[in-house]
Coordinates of C-alpha atoms in Angstrom, one line a residue:
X1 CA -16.1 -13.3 -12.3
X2 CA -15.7 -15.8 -14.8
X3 CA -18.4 -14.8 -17.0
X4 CA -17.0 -11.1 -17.0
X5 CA -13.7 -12.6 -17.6
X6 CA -15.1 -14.6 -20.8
X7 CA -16.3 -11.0 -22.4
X8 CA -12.7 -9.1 -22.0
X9 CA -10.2 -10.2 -24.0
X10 CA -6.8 -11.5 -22.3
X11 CA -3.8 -9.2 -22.1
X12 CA -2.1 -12.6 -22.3
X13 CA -3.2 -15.5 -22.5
X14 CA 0.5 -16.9 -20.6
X15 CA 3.6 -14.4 -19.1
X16 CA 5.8 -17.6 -19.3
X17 CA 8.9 -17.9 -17.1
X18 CA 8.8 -14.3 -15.8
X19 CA 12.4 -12.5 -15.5
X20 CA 13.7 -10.1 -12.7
X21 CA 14.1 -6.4 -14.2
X22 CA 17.3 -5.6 -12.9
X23 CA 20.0 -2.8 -14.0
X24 CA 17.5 -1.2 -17.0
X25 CA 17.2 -4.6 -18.5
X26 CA 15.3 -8.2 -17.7
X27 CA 17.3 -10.8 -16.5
X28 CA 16.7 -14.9 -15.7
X29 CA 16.6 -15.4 -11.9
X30 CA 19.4 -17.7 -10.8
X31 CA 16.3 -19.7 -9.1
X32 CA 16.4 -23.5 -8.9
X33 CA 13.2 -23.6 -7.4
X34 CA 9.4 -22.4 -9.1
X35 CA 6.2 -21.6 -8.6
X36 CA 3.1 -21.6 -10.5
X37 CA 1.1 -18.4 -11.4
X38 CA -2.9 -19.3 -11.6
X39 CA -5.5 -17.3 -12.7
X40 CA -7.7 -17.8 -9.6
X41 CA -11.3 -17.5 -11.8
X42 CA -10.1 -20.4 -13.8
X43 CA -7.5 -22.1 -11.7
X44 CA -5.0 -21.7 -15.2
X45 CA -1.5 -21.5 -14.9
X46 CA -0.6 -18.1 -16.6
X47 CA 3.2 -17.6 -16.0
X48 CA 6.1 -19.4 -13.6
X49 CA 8.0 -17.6 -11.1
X50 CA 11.0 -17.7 -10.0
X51 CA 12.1 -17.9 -6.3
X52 CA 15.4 -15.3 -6.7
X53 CA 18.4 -16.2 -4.6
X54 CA 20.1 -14.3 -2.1
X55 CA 22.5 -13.6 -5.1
X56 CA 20.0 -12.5 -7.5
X57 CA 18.9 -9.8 -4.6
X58 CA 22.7 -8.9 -4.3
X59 CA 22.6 -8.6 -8.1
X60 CA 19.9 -6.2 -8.0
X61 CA 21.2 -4.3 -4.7
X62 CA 24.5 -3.7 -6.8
X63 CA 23.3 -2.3 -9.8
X64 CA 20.9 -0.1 -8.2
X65 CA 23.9 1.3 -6.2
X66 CA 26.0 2.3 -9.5
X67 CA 22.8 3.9 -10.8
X68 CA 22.5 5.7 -7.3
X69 CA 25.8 7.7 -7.7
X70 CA 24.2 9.5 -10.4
X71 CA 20.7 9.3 -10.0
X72 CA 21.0 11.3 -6.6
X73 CA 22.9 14.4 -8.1
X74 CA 19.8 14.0 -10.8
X75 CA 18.0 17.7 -10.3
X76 CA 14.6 16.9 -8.7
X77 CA 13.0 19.0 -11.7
X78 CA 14.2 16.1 -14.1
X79 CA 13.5 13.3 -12.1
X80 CA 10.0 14.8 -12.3
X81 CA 10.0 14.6 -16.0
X82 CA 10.3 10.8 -15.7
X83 CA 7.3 10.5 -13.6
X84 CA 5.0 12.7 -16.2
X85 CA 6.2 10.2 -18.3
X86 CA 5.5 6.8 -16.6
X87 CA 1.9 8.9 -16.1
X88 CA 1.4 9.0 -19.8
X89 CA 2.4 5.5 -20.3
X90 CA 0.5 4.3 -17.5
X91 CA -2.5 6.3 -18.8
X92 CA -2.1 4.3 -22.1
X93 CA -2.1 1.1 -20.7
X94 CA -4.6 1.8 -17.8
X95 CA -7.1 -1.3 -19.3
X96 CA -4.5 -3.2 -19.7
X97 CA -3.0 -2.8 -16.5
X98 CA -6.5 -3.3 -14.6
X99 CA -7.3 -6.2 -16.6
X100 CA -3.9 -8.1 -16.0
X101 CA -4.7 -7.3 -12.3
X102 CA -7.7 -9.0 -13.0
X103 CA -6.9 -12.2 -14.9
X104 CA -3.7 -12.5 -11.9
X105 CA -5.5 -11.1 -8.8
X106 CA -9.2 -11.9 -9.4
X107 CA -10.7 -9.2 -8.5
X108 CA -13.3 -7.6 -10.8
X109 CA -12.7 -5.1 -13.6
X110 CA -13.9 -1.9 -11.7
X111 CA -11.9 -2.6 -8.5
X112 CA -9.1 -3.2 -10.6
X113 CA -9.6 -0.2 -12.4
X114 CA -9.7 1.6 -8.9
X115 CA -6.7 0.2 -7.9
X116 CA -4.4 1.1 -11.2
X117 CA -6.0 4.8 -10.7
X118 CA -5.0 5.0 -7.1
X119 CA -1.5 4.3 -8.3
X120 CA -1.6 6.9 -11.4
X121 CA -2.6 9.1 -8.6
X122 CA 1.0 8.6 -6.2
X123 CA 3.0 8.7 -9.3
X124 CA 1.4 12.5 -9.8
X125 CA 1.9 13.3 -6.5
X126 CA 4.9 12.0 -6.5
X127 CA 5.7 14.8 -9.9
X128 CA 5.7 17.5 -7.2
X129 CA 9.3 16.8 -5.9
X130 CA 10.2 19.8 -6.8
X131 CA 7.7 21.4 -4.0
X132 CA 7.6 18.3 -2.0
X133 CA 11.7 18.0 -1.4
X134 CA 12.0 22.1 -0.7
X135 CA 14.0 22.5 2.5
X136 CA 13.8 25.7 5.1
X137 CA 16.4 28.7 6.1
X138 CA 16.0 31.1 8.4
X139 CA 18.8 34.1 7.8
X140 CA 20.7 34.9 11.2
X141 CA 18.9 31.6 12.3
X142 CA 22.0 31.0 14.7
X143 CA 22.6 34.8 15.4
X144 CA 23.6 38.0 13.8
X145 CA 25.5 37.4 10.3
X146 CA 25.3 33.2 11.2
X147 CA 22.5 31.2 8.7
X148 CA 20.8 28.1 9.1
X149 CA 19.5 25.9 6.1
X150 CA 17.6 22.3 6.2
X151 CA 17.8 20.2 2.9
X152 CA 16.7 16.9 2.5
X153 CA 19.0 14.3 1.0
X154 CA 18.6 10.6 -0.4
X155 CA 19.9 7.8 1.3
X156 CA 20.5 4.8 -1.3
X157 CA 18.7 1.7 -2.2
X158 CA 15.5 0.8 -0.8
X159 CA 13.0 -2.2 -1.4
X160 CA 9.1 -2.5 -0.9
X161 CA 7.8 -6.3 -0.3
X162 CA 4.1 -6.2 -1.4
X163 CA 1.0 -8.3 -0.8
X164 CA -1.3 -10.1 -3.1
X165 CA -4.5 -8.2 -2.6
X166 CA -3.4 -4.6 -4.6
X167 CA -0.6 -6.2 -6.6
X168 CA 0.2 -2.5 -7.9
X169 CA -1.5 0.2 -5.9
X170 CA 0.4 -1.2 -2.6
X171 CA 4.0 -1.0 -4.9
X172 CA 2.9 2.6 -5.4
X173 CA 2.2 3.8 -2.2
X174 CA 6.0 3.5 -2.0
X175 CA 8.2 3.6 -5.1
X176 CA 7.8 7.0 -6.5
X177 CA 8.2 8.5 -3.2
X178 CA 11.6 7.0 -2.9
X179 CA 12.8 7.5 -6.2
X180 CA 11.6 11.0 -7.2
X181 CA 13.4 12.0 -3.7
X182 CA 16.9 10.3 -5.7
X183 CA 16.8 7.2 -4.4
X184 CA 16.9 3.9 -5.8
X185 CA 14.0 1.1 -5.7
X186 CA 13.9 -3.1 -5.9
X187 CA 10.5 -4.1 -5.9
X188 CA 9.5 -7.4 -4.4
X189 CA 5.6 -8.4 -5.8
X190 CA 4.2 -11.1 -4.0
X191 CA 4.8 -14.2 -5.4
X192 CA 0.8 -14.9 -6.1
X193 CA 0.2 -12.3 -8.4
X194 CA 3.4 -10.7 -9.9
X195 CA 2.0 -10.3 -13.4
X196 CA 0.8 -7.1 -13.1
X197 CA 4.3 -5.5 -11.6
X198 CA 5.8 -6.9 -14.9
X199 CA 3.7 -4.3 -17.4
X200 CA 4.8 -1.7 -14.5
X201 CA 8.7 -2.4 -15.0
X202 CA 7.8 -2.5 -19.2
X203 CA 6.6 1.1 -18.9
X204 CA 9.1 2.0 -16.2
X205 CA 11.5 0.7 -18.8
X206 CA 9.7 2.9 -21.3
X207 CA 9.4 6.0 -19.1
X208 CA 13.7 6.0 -19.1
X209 CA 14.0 6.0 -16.2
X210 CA 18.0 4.9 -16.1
X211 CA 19.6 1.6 -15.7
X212 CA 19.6 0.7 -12.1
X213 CA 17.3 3.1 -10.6
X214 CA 14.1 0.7 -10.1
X215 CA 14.3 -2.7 -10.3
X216 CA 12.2 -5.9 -9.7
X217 CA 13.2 -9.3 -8.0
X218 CA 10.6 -12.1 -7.7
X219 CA 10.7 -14.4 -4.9
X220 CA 9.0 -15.9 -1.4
X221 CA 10.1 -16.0 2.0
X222 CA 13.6 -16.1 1.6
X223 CA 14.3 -13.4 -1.1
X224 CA 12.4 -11.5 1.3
X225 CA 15.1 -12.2 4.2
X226 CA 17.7 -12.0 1.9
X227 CA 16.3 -8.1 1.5
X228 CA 16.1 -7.5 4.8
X229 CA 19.5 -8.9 5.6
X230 CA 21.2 -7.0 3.0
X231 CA 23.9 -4.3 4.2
X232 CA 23.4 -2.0 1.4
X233 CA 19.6 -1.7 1.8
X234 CA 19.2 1.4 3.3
X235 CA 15.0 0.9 4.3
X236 CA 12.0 -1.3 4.0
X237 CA 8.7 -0.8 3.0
X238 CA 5.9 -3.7 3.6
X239 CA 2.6 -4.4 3.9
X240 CA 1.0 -8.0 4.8
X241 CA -0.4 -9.6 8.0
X242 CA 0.3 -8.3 11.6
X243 CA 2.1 -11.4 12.2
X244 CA 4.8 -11.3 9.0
X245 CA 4.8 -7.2 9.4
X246 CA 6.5 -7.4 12.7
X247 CA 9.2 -10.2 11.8
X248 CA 9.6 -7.3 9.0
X249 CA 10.3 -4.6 11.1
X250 CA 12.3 -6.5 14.3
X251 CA 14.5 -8.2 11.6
X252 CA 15.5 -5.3 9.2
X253 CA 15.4 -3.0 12.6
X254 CA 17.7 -5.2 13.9
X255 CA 19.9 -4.3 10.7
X256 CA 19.9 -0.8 11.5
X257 CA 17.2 -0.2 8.2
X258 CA 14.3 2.2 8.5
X259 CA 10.9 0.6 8.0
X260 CA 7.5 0.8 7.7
X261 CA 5.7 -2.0 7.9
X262 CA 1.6 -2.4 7.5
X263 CA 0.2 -5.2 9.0
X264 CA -3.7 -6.5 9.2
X265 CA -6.5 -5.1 10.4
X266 CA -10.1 -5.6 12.0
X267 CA -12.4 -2.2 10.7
X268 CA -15.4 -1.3 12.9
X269 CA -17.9 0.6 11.6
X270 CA -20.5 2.3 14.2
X271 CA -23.9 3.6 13.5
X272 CA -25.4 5.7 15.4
X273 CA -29.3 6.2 16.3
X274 CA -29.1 9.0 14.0
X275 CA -28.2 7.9 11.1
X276 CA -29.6 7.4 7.7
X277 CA -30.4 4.4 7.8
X278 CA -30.8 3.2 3.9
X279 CA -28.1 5.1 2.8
X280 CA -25.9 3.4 5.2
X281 CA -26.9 0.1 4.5
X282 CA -25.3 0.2 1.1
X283 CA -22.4 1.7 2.2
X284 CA -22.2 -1.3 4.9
X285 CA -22.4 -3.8 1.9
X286 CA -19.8 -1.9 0.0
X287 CA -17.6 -1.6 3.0
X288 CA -17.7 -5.5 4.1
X289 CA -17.7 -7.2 0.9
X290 CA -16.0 -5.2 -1.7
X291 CA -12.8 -6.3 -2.8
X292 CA -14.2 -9.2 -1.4
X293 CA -13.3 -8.2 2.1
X294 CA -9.6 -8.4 0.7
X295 CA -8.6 -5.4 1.6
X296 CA -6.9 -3.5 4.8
X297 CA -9.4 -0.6 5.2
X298 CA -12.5 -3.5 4.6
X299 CA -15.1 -3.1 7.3
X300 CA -15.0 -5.8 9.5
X301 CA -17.5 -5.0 12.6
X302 CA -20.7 -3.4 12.4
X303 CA -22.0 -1.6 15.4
X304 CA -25.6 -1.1 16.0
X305 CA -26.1 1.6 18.6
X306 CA -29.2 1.6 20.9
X307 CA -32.1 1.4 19.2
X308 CA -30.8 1.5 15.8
X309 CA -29.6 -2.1 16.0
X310 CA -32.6 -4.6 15.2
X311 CA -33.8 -2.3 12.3
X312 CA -29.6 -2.3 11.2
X313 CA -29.8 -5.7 11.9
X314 CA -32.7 -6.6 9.5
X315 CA -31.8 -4.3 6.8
X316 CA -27.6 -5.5 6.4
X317 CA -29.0 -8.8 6.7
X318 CA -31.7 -8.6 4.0
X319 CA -28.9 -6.4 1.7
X320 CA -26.5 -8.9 1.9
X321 CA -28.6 -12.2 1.7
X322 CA -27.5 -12.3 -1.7
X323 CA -24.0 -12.8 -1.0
X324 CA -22.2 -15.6 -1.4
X325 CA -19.9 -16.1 2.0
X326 CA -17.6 -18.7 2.7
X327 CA -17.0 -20.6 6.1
X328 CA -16.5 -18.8 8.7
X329 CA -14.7 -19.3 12.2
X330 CA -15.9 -18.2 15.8
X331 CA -12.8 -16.1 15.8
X332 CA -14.1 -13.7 13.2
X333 CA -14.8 -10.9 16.1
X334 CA -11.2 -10.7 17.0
X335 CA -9.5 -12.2 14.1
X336 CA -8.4 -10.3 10.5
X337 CA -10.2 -12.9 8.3
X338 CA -9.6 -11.0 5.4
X339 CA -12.5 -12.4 3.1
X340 CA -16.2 -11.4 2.5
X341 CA -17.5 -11.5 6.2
X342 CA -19.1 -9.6 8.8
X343 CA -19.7 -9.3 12.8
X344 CA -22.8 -7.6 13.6
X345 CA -22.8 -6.3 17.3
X346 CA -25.0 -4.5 19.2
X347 CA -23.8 -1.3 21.8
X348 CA -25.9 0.5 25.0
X349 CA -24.1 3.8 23.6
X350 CA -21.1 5.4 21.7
X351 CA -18.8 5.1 24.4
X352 CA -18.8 1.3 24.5
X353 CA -18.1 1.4 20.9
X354 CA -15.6 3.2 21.5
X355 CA -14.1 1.1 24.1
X356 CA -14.7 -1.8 21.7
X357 CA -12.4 -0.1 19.1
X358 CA -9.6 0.3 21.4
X359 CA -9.3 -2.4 23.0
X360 CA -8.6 -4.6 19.7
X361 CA -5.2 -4.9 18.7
X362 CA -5.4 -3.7 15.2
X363 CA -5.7 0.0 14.9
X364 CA -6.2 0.6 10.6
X365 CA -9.3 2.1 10.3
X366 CA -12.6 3.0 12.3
X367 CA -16.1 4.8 10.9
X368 CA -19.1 5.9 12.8
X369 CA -22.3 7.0 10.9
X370 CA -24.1 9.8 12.2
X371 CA -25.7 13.1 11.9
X372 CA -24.1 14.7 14.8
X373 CA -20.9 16.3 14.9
X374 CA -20.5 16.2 18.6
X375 CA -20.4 12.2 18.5
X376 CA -18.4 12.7 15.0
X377 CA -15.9 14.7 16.7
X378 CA -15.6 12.5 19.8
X379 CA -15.5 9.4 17.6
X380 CA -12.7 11.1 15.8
X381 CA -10.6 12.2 18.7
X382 CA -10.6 9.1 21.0
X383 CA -10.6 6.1 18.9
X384 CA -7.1 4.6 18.3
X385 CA -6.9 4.1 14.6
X386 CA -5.1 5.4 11.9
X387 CA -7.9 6.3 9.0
X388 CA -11.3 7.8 10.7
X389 CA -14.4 7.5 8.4
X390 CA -17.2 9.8 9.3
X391 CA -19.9 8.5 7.6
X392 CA -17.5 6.9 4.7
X393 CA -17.0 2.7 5.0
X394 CA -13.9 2.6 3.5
X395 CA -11.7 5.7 4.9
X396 CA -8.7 5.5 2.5
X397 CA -6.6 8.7 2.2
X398 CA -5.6 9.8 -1.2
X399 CA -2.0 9.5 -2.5
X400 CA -1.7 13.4 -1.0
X401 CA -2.3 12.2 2.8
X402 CA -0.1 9.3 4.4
X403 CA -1.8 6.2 4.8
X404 CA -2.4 5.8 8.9
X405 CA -2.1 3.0 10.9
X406 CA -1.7 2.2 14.8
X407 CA -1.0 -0.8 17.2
X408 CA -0.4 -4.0 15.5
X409 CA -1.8 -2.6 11.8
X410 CA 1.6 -0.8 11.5
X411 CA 5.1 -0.5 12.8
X412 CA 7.3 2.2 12.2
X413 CA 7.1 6.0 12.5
X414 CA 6.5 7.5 9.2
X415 CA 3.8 6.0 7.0
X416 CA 3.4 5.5 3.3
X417 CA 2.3 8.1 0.8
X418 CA 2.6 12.5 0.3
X419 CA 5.0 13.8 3.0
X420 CA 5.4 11.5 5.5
X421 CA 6.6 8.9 2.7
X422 CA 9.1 12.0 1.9
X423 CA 10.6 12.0 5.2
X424 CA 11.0 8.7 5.4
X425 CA 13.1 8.1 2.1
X426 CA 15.3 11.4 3.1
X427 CA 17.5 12.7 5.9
X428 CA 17.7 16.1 6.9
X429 CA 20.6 18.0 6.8
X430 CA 21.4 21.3 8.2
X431 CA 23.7 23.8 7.3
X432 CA 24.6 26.6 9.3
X433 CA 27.1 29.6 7.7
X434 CA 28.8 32.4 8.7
X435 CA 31.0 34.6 6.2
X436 CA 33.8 36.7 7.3

């Protein structure tokens, strides 16, 4: 990583004392306290953040609400427009973008570059709103001469707290949902890695979108409460550990905010007897220790069925001797670890695989390899996860399907992403009319 670093030239070599964007423009954080921004390959300080007060977030929460009175009467054809904009821009800058997730994140330049493209991807999606916001009528819906009408209306200022792992793509999931439905955004990065959110709000800036409508605050743990306590914050989105994803959702709940909330995870992948063998191997290796393992939808568990488990055994093994792996606990079969390490098991048949899967807590994402489509579709319909891989190690849904999760890997009702993420930044609203 370092060498690859040394051969790509630097965005910036330092973001300096990074700024909230906040009402169309950027503004100094009333913070007292800082932290340091470190490029993890060369443990360099590359910008400070600021930890924003609970008036900075108040700050933010009020100008988003004088650009809400307008943005929400917006038509949904020219909120569009700003989107095929921020596309453009974000098409500009795409190395840019991936390489500041780079130098901030650490992760290497192709996963970066997957990453930035997965956002480009919701903010095209998100273009649709025009389709994607249509409501429903049916004429004499009540009875003869009486009409009944569903639209689907904005309801105000909403905030997405993201991790360190995706630094944008997580951001995205949420953002352009909420605001191409007419609502307004405050962005929370995670503290670790907010670089790469501050090109975002540069060609947000750029895009026009107007003043108010998506903003950025910087902060830890108690900006983060200072969001979820706020009275004018109308939802939540989130995604981090299990553990921090249910104080999430109970305390904003508890505030009478919608949420959705993704928490960790602990991905099996199953192979059957069946399978093909070398081809899954490399898709093992792929699944487990890209990203290094820092990712939700990483494979965590690999199941060896029958007799397919000492050849499985040898061949993972052998394809991933030249990995480096850190220490590992003896927790790592029923633990999120969240780093480059795997559990290899061994299972009489698929229905203790299967029983294995659902009894863990975490519920993100399961794949079994095989060449049978019974066992497929029985794999599919019992497991208890959220995003099924059939013969695919890394089952992540495209900006145009939600993003699944069950159990302890997410609380809420609606997910992120396509129409679910629609619902959940709307209200329905049903009109029924009679004329005389």
């Amino acid at each position: 990583m370092v060498r690859a670093a040394a051969l790509l030239p630097e965005v910036k070599s330092h973001y300096g004392d990074l700024k909230n964007y906040v009402g169309g423009g950027w503004r100094a954080a009333e913070a007292t306290e800082w932290l340091e921004d470190t490029n993890p390959a060369t443990g360099r300080v590359i910008a400070r953040v600021p930890l924003s007060t609970k008036d900075d977030v108040d700050a933010a929460v009020q100008e988003a609400l004088r650009g809400w009175d307008t943005w929400r009467r917006t038509p949904p054809s020219d909120r569009a427009r700003h989107f095929f904009a921020l596309r453009d821009l974000m098409e500009q800058r795409f190395e840019d973008l991936s390489r500041v997730v780079v130098q901030d994140m650490g992760k290497t330049i192709e996963e970066a570059r997957g990453e930035v493209r997965r956002a480009i991807e919701n903010v095209e999606v998100a273009a649709g709103i025009p389709s994607l916001m249509m409501g429903y009528n049916l004429t004499d819906g009540a009875g003869a001469g009486i009409d009944e009408e569903v639209s689907y209306e904005p309801l105000g200022v909403f905030a997405g707290i993201s991790p360190f792992n995706f630094p944008v793509m997580v951001q995205f999931w949420f953002w352009p949902y909420a605001v191409a439905t007419g609502n307004c955004w405050i962005a929370k990065p995670s503290e670790q890695d907010p670089a790469p959110m501050q090109l975002v709000m540069e060609l947000v800036q750029k895009a026009g979108f107007p003043a108010g409508v998506v903003s950025l605050v910087h902060g830890a743990k108690d900006t983060v409460n200072a969001i979820l306590d706020h009275p004018e914050i109308r939802g939540v989105s989130f995604v981090g550990s299990s553990a921090v994803a249910r104080h999430v959702y109970s305390r904003a709940a508890a505030k009478g905010k919608r949420v959705q909330a993704g928490g960790g995870a602990k991905n099996v992948l199953v192979v059957m007897p069946d399978a093909k063998l070398d081809k899954v191997v490399s898709n093992l290796v792929s699944s487990c220790y890209g990203c290094a393992g820092e990712r939700c939808l990483a494979g965590s568990i690999v199941v060896g069925v029958g007799e397919v488990h000492a050849d499985l055994r040898r061949k993972f093994s052998h394809a991933a001797a030249a990995l480096k792996v850190g220490y590992c606990l003896m927790s790592v079969a029923r633990e999120e670890i969240f780093g480059p390490v795997a559990s290899l098991f061994e299972s009489e048949g698929l229905e203790e695989a299967v029983e294995m899967i659902n009894r863990s807590p975490y519920g993100n994402a399961a794949t079994i390899y095989t060449s049978s489509g019974k066992d497929a579709r029985e794999f599919r319909s019992r497991v208890r996860a959220g995003n099924i891989g059939i013969n695919v190690g890394v089952a992540a849904p495209m900006a145009y399907f939600p993003f699944g999760g069950m159990k302890d890997s997410f609380f809420g009702d609606l997910h992120p992403q396509s129409r679910d993420a629609i619902r959940f930044f709307t209200d329905s609203k049903v009109a029924i009319t009679r004329w005389p």
